[in-house]
mmCIF file of C-alpha atoms and ligand atoms in Angstrom:
data_model
loop_
_atom_site.group_PDB
_atom_site.id
_atom_site.type_symbol
_atom_site.label_atom_id
_atom_site.label_comp_id
_atom_site.label_asym_id
_atom_site.label_seq_id
_atom_site.Cartn_x
_atom_site.Cartn_y
_atom_site.Cartn_z
ATOM 1 C CA MET A 46 91.653 83.105 101.863
ATOM 2 C CA GLY A 47 92.968 86.748 102.645
ATOM 3 C CA GLY A 48 91.590 90.088 101.096
ATOM 4 C CA THR A 49 90.789 93.427 101.242
ATOM 5 C CA PHE A 50 87.251 92.608 100.880
ATOM 6 C CA ASP A 51 86.090 96.418 100.528
ATOM 7 C CA PRO A 52 83.546 94.799 99.427
ATOM 8 C CA ILE A 53 83.631 91.094 99.629
ATOM 9 C CA HIS A 54 81.896 89.880 96.121
ATOM 10 C CA HIS A 55 80.760 86.857 94.601
ATOM 11 C CA GLY A 56 84.007 86.321 92.880
ATOM 12 C CA HIS A 57 85.408 85.896 96.359
ATOM 13 C CA LEU A 58 82.618 84.069 97.673
ATOM 14 C CA VAL A 59 82.691 81.148 94.725
ATOM 15 C CA ALA A 60 86.135 80.678 94.569
ATOM 16 C CA ALA A 61 86.247 79.802 98.428
ATOM 17 C CA SER A 62 83.389 77.523 97.862
ATOM 18 C CA GLU A 63 84.909 75.446 94.509
ATOM 19 C CA VAL A 64 88.312 75.311 96.287
ATOM 20 C CA ALA A 65 86.735 74.072 99.683
ATOM 21 C CA ASP A 66 84.820 71.557 97.198
ATOM 22 C CA ARG A 67 87.789 70.356 95.392
ATOM 23 C CA PHE A 68 90.067 69.941 98.567
ATOM 24 C CA ASP A 69 87.527 68.772 100.407
ATOM 25 C CA LEU A 70 88.266 71.319 103.246
ATOM 26 C CA ASP A 71 86.707 71.546 106.762
ATOM 27 C CA GLU A 72 86.372 75.440 106.673
ATOM 28 C CA VAL A 73 87.321 78.435 104.861
ATOM 29 C CA VAL A 74 88.498 81.113 106.857
ATOM 30 C CA PHE A 75 88.339 84.733 105.573
ATOM 31 C CA VAL A 76 90.847 86.879 106.672
ATOM 32 C CA PRO A 77 90.514 90.860 105.923
ATOM 33 C CA THR A 78 93.435 92.813 106.079
ATOM 34 C CA GLY A 79 94.332 95.473 108.308
ATOM 35 C CA GLN A 80 95.714 98.253 106.765
ATOM 36 C CA PRO A 81 97.082 96.640 103.336
ATOM 37 C CA TRP A 82 100.656 97.496 102.770
ATOM 38 C CA GLN A 83 100.304 98.017 98.989
ATOM 39 C CA LYS A 84 97.417 100.276 99.347
ATOM 40 C CA THR A 85 97.165 103.753 101.052
ATOM 41 C CA ALA A 86 95.070 104.200 103.826
ATOM 42 C CA ALA A 87 92.642 107.126 102.145
ATOM 43 C CA GLU A 88 91.952 104.310 99.340
ATOM 44 C CA VAL A 89 90.528 101.459 102.024
ATOM 45 C CA SER A 90 87.359 101.277 103.861
ATOM 46 C CA PRO A 91 87.433 101.076 107.813
ATOM 47 C CA ALA A 92 88.660 97.605 108.630
ATOM 48 C CA GLU A 93 85.455 97.269 110.913
ATOM 49 C CA ASP A 94 83.250 97.815 108.036
ATOM 50 C CA ARG A 95 85.298 95.298 105.605
ATOM 51 C CA TYR A 96 84.986 92.893 108.552
ATOM 52 C CA LEU A 97 81.514 93.237 109.022
ATOM 53 C CA MET A 98 80.565 93.045 105.316
ATOM 54 C CA THR A 99 83.058 89.806 105.460
ATOM 55 C CA VAL A 100 80.709 88.405 108.275
ATOM 56 C CA VAL A 101 77.317 89.310 106.489
ATOM 57 C CA ALA A 102 78.207 87.546 103.399
ATOM 58 C CA THR A 103 79.352 84.399 105.011
ATOM 59 C CA ALA A 104 77.315 84.066 107.823
ATOM 60 C CA SER A 105 74.816 81.556 105.880
ATOM 61 C CA ASN A 106 77.390 78.817 105.244
ATOM 62 C CA PRO A 107 78.052 76.684 108.144
ATOM 63 C CA ARG A 108 81.861 76.021 106.528
ATOM 64 C CA PHE A 109 82.638 79.564 106.327
ATOM 65 C CA SER A 110 84.128 81.878 109.021
ATOM 66 C CA VAL A 111 86.204 84.811 109.502
ATOM 67 C CA SER A 112 89.399 85.712 111.364
ATOM 68 C CA ARG A 113 90.164 89.337 112.751
ATOM 69 C CA VAL A 114 93.823 88.545 113.115
ATOM 70 C CA ASP A 115 95.291 90.797 110.366
ATOM 71 C CA ILE A 116 92.615 93.633 111.781
ATOM 72 C CA ASP A 117 93.653 92.581 115.621
ATOM 73 C CA ARG A 118 97.344 92.795 114.869
ATOM 74 C CA GLY A 119 97.639 96.379 113.710
ATOM 75 C CA GLY A 120 99.835 97.736 111.330
ATOM 76 C CA PRO A 121 100.398 96.938 107.880
ATOM 77 C CA THR A 122 99.529 93.116 106.905
ATOM 78 C CA TYR A 123 101.655 90.618 105.637
ATOM 79 C CA THR A 124 100.682 87.329 104.635
ATOM 80 C CA ALA A 125 103.392 85.273 106.481
ATOM 81 C CA ASP A 126 102.000 86.755 109.601
ATOM 82 C CA THR A 127 98.755 86.097 109.073
ATOM 83 C CA LEU A 128 99.528 82.330 108.434
ATOM 84 C CA THR A 129 101.876 82.251 111.477
ATOM 85 C CA ASP A 130 98.835 83.365 113.541
ATOM 86 C CA LEU A 131 96.228 81.215 111.896
ATOM 87 C CA ARG A 132 98.887 78.315 112.700
ATOM 88 C CA LYS A 133 99.280 79.260 116.351
ATOM 89 C CA THR A 134 95.677 79.003 117.094
ATOM 90 C CA ASN A 135 95.197 75.609 114.937
ATOM 91 C CA PRO A 136 98.634 73.807 115.633
ATOM 92 C CA GLU A 137 97.120 70.750 113.935
ATOM 93 C CA ALA A 138 95.393 72.029 110.770
ATOM 94 C CA GLN A 139 96.888 71.624 107.329
ATOM 95 C CA LEU A 140 96.774 74.844 105.922
ATOM 96 C CA PHE A 141 95.851 76.359 102.729
ATOM 97 C CA PHE A 142 95.845 79.906 101.336
ATOM 98 C CA ILE A 143 93.615 80.559 98.654
ATOM 99 C CA THR A 144 94.574 83.370 96.001
ATOM 100 C CA GLY A 145 93.511 84.875 92.777
ATOM 101 C CA ALA A 146 95.727 85.066 89.610
ATOM 102 C CA ASP A 147 96.168 88.529 90.200
ATOM 103 C CA ALA A 148 97.558 88.195 93.671
ATOM 104 C CA LEU A 149 99.618 85.023 92.561
ATOM 105 C CA GLU A 150 101.506 87.187 89.828
ATOM 106 C CA GLN A 151 102.560 89.323 92.852
ATOM 107 C CA ILE A 152 103.346 87.061 95.116
ATOM 108 C CA LEU A 153 107.205 87.035 94.637
ATOM 109 C CA SER A 154 107.179 90.703 95.847
ATOM 110 C CA TRP A 155 105.530 89.554 99.087
ATOM 111 C CA ARG A 156 107.343 89.557 102.622
ATOM 112 C CA LYS A 157 109.192 86.456 103.906
ATOM 113 C CA LEU A 158 108.662 84.431 101.300
ATOM 114 C CA ASP A 159 110.267 81.085 102.555
ATOM 115 C CA GLU A 160 107.677 81.452 105.960
ATOM 116 C CA LEU A 161 104.945 81.761 103.456
ATOM 117 C CA PHE A 162 105.404 78.271 101.626
ATOM 118 C CA GLU A 163 106.597 76.805 105.315
ATOM 119 C CA ASN A 164 102.872 77.446 106.613
ATOM 120 C CA ALA A 165 100.720 76.733 103.952
ATOM 121 C CA HIS A 166 100.126 75.185 100.726
ATOM 122 C CA PHE A 167 99.259 77.724 98.263
ATOM 123 C CA ILE A 168 95.985 77.630 95.783
ATOM 124 C CA GLY A 169 95.960 79.873 92.630
ATOM 125 C CA VAL A 170 92.461 80.265 91.099
ATOM 126 C CA THR A 171 91.282 81.302 87.932
ATOM 127 C CA ARG A 172 90.266 85.147 87.534
ATOM 128 C CA PRO A 173 88.988 86.853 84.118
ATOM 129 C CA GLY A 174 91.801 89.186 82.639
ATOM 130 C CA TYR A 175 94.780 87.518 84.402
ATOM 131 C CA GLU A 176 96.888 84.631 83.472
ATOM 132 C CA LEU A 177 97.338 81.946 85.921
ATOM 133 C CA ASP A 178 100.607 80.202 86.004
ATOM 134 C CA ALA A 179 102.719 79.296 88.835
ATOM 135 C CA GLU A 180 106.081 78.780 86.686
ATOM 136 C CA HIS A 181 107.830 81.706 88.913
ATOM 137 C CA LEU A 182 106.653 79.766 92.301
ATOM 138 C CA PRO A 183 108.728 77.193 93.936
ATOM 139 C CA ASP A 184 107.695 73.499 92.644
ATOM 140 C CA GLY A 185 104.766 71.817 94.821
ATOM 141 C CA ALA A 186 104.303 75.215 96.805
ATOM 142 C CA VAL A 187 101.060 75.750 94.667
ATOM 143 C CA SER A 188 98.235 74.294 93.240
ATOM 144 C CA LEU A 189 96.177 75.953 90.333
ATOM 145 C CA VAL A 190 92.285 75.406 90.236
ATOM 146 C CA GLU A 191 89.817 76.483 87.666
ATOM 147 C CA VAL A 192 86.574 78.391 89.343
ATOM 148 C CA PRO A 193 83.680 79.645 87.467
ATOM 149 C CA ALA A 194 84.822 82.936 85.803
ATOM 150 C CA MET A 195 83.231 85.844 87.774
ATOM 151 C CA ALA A 196 84.352 89.079 86.166
ATOM 152 C CA ILE A 197 83.891 91.111 89.641
ATOM 153 C CA SER A 198 86.077 93.346 91.367
ATOM 154 C CA SER A 199 85.906 95.306 94.358
ATOM 155 C CA THR A 200 87.412 98.116 92.574
ATOM 156 C CA ASP A 201 84.574 97.943 90.025
ATOM 157 C CA CYS A 202 81.629 97.783 92.708
ATOM 158 C CA ARG A 203 83.209 100.418 94.657
ATOM 159 C CA ARG A 204 83.300 102.698 91.437
ATOM 160 C CA ARG A 205 79.469 101.510 90.500
ATOM 161 C CA VAL A 206 78.104 102.962 94.125
ATOM 162 C CA ALA A 207 80.093 105.938 93.704
ATOM 163 C CA GLU A 208 78.472 106.349 90.437
ATOM 164 C CA GLY A 209 74.808 105.602 91.906
ATOM 165 C CA ARG A 210 74.788 102.258 89.584
ATOM 166 C CA PRO A 211 73.818 98.941 90.729
ATOM 167 C CA VAL A 212 75.970 96.365 92.729
ATOM 168 C CA TRP A 213 72.788 93.862 93.117
ATOM 169 C CA TYR A 214 74.138 90.300 92.352
ATOM 170 C CA LEU A 215 77.495 91.262 92.178
ATOM 171 C CA VAL A 216 77.656 91.582 96.050
ATOM 172 C CA PRO A 217 75.473 89.553 98.650
ATOM 173 C CA ASP A 218 71.953 91.257 99.352
ATOM 174 C CA GLY A 219 73.173 91.986 103.067
ATOM 175 C CA VAL A 220 76.292 93.450 101.931
ATOM 176 C CA VAL A 221 74.456 95.593 99.200
ATOM 177 C CA GLN A 222 72.314 96.988 102.352
ATOM 178 C CA TYR A 223 75.348 97.346 104.530
ATOM 179 C CA ILE A 224 76.929 99.574 101.872
ATOM 180 C CA SER A 225 73.950 101.656 101.717
ATOM 181 C CA LYS A 226 73.068 101.804 105.726
ATOM 182 C CA ARG A 227 76.958 102.981 106.025
ATOM 183 C CA SER A 228 77.175 105.035 103.111
ATOM 184 C CA LEU A 229 79.949 103.042 102.181
ATOM 185 C CA TYR A 230 81.725 104.459 98.445
ATOM 186 C CA ARG A 231 79.623 107.699 98.092
ATOM 187 C CA LYS A 232 81.695 110.572 96.454
ATOM 188 C CA PRO A 233 82.695 112.873 98.888
ATOM 189 C CA THR A 234 80.466 115.644 97.389
ATOM 190 C CA ASP A 235 77.619 112.944 98.587
ATOM 191 C CA GLU A 236 78.255 113.303 101.869
ATOM 192 C CA PRO A 237 75.577 115.248 104.000
ATOM 193 C CA THR A 238 76.715 118.376 105.074
HETATM 194 P P1 ATP B 59 90.239 95.537 94.690
HETATM 195 O O1 ATP B 59 89.868 95.477 93.238
HETATM 196 O O2 ATP B 59 89.992 96.379 95.637
HETATM 197 O O3 ATP B 59 91.578 95.046 94.724
HETATM 198 P P2 ATP B 59 89.730 92.268 94.372
HETATM 199 O O4 ATP B 59 88.031 92.323 93.836
HETATM 200 O O5 ATP B 59 91.009 92.050 93.785
HETATM 201 O O6 ATP B 59 89.700 93.970 95.032
HETATM 202 P P3 ATP B 59 90.456 91.727 96.872
HETATM 203 O O7 ATP B 59 89.899 91.792 98.573
HETATM 204 O O8 ATP B 59 91.626 92.502 96.683
HETATM 205 O O9 ATP B 59 89.219 91.715 95.579
HETATM 206 O O10 ATP B 59 90.793 90.001 96.482
HETATM 207 C C1 ATP B 59 90.937 89.122 97.602
HETATM 208 C C2 ATP B 59 91.477 87.582 96.846
HETATM 209 O O11 ATP B 59 90.431 87.387 96.304
HETATM 210 C C3 ATP B 59 92.567 87.841 96.018
HETATM 211 O O12 ATP B 59 93.414 86.659 96.017
HETATM 212 C C4 ATP B 59 91.916 88.072 94.582
HETATM 213 O O13 ATP B 59 92.837 87.724 93.677
HETATM 214 C C5 ATP B 59 90.754 87.253 94.822
HETATM 215 N N1 ATP B 59 90.021 87.625 93.845
HETATM 216 C C6 ATP B 59 89.009 88.588 93.836
HETATM 217 N N2 ATP B 59 87.932 88.842 92.958
HETATM 218 C C7 ATP B 59 88.256 87.625 92.177
HETATM 219 C C8 ATP B 59 87.617 87.326 91.439
HETATM 220 N N3 ATP B 59 86.454 87.744 90.339
HETATM 221 N N4 ATP B 59 87.690 85.824 90.994
HETATM 222 C C9 ATP B 59 88.683 84.949 91.546
HETATM 223 N N5 ATP B 59 89.610 85.428 92.527
HETATM 224 C C10 ATP B 59 89.212 86.508 92.842
HETATM 225 MG MG1 MG B 60 92.833 93.023 94.526
#
């Protein structure tokens, strides 16, 4: 499951857990993006912070792990490269790529489209506020899965922190503490001078 994870929240975790159960997956690998090519540098927290929050959030689940492939590759992240790298380190594995309904809508705009579908089976999950359909995608390339509706986004979590409102129960406790410890998402005016 790829994502910016800025921060990781319970929408991501529930989707991963639900798909792991439905598809009997051995492992869900969370892959925080390097610099996302659709977002500009200023909008995205440092990769190490996003990586560590993802580690904190997934540490208690023996079937969840975190990969640094996109962060360590450097440069903009393309999911086709993510899958190629994961394929290299797991040549025997059957790969699935979990993606929310909003990202699935965008998928045709992703780079190296044929490589994408060669390397993994895509699993589109429901997300409140978005229509889940795979009509625009190649036959058989994508499965659609309904997951418990979590109306949570990282954008809303960041806004909440900036406004001094709570993110408790939207993100795991350890992530609340990490955000506070590293003073992430504060408005520039909140920075100590
Ligand atoms: P942002 O608001 O910064 O875009 P986000 O909440 O969309 O953050 P991402 O890191 O962009 O989180 O998403 C990673 C993946 O998780 C995407 O495929 C996205 O569709 C999916 N996803 C995110 N939130 C949910 C949710 N609440 N329910 C289901 N899928 C989700
Ligand atoms: Mg998003």
